[in-house]
XYZ file of C-alpha atoms in Angstrom:
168
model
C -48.427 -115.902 -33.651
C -51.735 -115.326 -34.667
C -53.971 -114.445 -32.063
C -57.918 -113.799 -31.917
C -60.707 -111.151 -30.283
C -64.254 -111.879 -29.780
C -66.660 -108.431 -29.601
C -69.644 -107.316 -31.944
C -67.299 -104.876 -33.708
C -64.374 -105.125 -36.060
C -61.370 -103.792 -33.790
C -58.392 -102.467 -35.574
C -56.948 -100.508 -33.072
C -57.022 -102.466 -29.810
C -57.720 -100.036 -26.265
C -57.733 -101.675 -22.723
C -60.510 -100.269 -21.398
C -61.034 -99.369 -17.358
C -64.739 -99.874 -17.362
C -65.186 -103.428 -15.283
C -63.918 -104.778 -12.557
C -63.736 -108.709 -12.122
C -61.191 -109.540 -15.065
C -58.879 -112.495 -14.901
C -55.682 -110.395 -15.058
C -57.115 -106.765 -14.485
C -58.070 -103.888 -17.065
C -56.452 -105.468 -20.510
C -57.375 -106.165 -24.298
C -57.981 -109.933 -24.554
C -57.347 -112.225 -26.786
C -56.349 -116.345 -27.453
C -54.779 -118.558 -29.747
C -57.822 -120.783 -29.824
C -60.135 -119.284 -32.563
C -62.993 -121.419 -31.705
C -62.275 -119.688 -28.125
C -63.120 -115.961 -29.949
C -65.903 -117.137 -31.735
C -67.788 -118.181 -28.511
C -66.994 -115.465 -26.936
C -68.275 -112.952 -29.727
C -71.258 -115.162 -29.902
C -72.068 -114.277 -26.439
C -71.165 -110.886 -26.456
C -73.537 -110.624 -29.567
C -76.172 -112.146 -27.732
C -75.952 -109.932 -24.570
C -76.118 -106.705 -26.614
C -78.798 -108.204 -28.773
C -81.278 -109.285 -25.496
C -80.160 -105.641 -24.580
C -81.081 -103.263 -27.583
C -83.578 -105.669 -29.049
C -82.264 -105.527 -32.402
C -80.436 -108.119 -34.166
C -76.259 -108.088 -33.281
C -73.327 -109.826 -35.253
C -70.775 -111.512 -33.521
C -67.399 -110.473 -34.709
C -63.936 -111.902 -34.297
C -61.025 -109.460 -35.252
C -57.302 -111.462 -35.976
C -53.853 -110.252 -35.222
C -50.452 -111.263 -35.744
C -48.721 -111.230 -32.702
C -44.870 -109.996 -33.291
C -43.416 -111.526 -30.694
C -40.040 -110.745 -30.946
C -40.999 -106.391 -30.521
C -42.527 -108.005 -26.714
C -39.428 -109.149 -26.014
C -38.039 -106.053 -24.410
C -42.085 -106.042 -22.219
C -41.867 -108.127 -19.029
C -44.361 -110.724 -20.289
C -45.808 -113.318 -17.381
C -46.889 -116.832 -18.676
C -48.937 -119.411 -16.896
C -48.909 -123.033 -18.379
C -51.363 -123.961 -15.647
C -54.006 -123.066 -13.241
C -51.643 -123.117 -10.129
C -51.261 -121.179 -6.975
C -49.082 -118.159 -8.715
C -51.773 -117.736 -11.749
C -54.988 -118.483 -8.645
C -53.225 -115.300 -7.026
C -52.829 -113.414 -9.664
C -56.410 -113.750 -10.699
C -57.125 -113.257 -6.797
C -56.039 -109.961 -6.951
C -57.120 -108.616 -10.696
C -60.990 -109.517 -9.280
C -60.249 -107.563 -6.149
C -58.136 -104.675 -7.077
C -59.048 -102.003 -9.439
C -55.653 -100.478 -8.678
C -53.775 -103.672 -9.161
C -50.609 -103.403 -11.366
C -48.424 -106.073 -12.967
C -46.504 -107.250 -16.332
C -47.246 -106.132 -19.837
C -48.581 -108.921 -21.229
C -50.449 -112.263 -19.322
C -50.623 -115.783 -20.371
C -52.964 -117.961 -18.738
C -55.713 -119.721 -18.325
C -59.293 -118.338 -18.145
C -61.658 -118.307 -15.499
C -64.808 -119.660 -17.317
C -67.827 -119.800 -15.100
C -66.611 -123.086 -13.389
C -63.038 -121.573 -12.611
C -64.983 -118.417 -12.114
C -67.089 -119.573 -9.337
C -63.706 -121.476 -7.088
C -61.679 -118.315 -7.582
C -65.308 -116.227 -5.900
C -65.132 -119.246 -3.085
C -61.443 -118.059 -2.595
C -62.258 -114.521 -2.726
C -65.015 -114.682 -0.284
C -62.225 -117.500 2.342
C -64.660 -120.288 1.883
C -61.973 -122.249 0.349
C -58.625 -122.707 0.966
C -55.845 -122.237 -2.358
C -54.802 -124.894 -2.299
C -58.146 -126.849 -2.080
C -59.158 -124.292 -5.333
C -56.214 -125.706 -6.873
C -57.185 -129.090 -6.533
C -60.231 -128.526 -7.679
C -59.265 -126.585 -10.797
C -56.951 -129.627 -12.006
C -60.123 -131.080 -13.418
C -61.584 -128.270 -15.590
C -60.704 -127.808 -18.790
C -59.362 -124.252 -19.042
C -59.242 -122.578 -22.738
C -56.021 -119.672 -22.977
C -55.929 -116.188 -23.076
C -53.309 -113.815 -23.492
C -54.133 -110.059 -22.147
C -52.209 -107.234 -23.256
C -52.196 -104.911 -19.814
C -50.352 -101.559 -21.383
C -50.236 -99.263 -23.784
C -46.798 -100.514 -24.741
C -47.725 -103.751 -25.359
C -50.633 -103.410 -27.948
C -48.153 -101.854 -30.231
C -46.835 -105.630 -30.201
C -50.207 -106.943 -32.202
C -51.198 -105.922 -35.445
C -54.576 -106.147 -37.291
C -54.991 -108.569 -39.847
C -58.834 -108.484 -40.786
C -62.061 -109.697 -39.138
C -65.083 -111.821 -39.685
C -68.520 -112.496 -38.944
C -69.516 -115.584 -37.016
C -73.064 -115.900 -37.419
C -76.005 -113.408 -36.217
C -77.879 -113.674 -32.859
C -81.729 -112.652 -32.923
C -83.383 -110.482 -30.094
C-alpha cells in the first residue's frame, strides 16, 4: 500500500518523535492513504515554519510503500470509524504522555472539528456517547501512525515531492 507524509523536508528514514503532546494516537510517525490528505498537511506545516522564520518554506510530501505482509507479525489496531473504542483511544493519547498501545493505528483523524468534541470530552463537558453522535456528521480523512521502532521497518521510502511554496 502506498502511503503518504506531509512535513517541509524529504524524510527517508521515518523517527517517531517524543516532542508533543496532544496526538491522535500518541508519539508516532504519521501518515495516510489519501495523498491530497499529505499535501494539506505539508502545506500547513510549510506555512507555520514560514510565518515562523520569515523566509520562504516548501511543503514536502515523502511516499512509502507500505509492506504489509512484514506488519503482520506487529499487533496492528484498525478503526473503520469514529466510535467509542477509537474516541478512547484518542482520549487517552491527548492525555497521557506515558500512554502505550499497538504498533501500528488506523483511524480517523481529529481535524479541528473532531479536535475540539474530543477537548469537550477531555475537559467532561460532554458525554461519549453524545461526542459520538456528534462526530457521525464530520467528515474524517485517515491516518495510519506507526507507534514503534519495529514497525517503521514495515514502510519503505519511495521518493518525495514538492507541493507548492508558501511565502512569509
Amino acid at each position: 500500500m502506498i502511503l503518504y507524509h506531509g512535513s517541509t523536508v524529504e524524510v527517508q528514514q521515518p523517527r517517531i518523535l517524543k516532542s508533543e503532546i496532544g496526538r491522535d494516537f500518541g508519539f508516532a510517525f504519521y501518515t495516510t492513504d489519501i495523498r491530497t490528505q499529505a499535501e494539506r498537511w505539508a502545506r500547513r506545516r510549510a506555512m507555520i515554519e514560514s510565518r515562523r522564520t520569515k523566509i520562504e518554506v516548501q511543503p514536502v510530501v515523502s511516499v512509502y510503500e507500505w509492506d504489509e505482509d512484514a506488519a503482520k507479525h506487529l499487533r496492528l489496531l484498525r478503526f473503520d470509524g469514529a466510535g467509542m473504542d477509537w474516541l478512547e483511544l484518542v482520549v487517552a493519547c491527548r492525555s497521557r504522555t506515558d500512554y502505550s498501545h499497538d504498533d501500528i493505528v488506523e483511524g480517523k483523524i481529529a481535524n479541528d472539528n473532531v479536535g475540539e468534541t474530543v477537548s469537550y470530552v477531555m475537559q467532561g463537558i460532554m458525554r461519549r456517547e453524545d461526542a459520538i453522535e456528534r462526530l457521525r456528521f464530520e467528515q474524517i480523512n485517515n491516518q495510519i501512525a506507526f507507534c514503534t521502532e519495529a514497525s517503521l521497518y514495515t514502510l519503505h521510502f519511495q521518493n518525495s515531492y514538492i507541493c507548492g511554496s508558501v511565502k512569509p
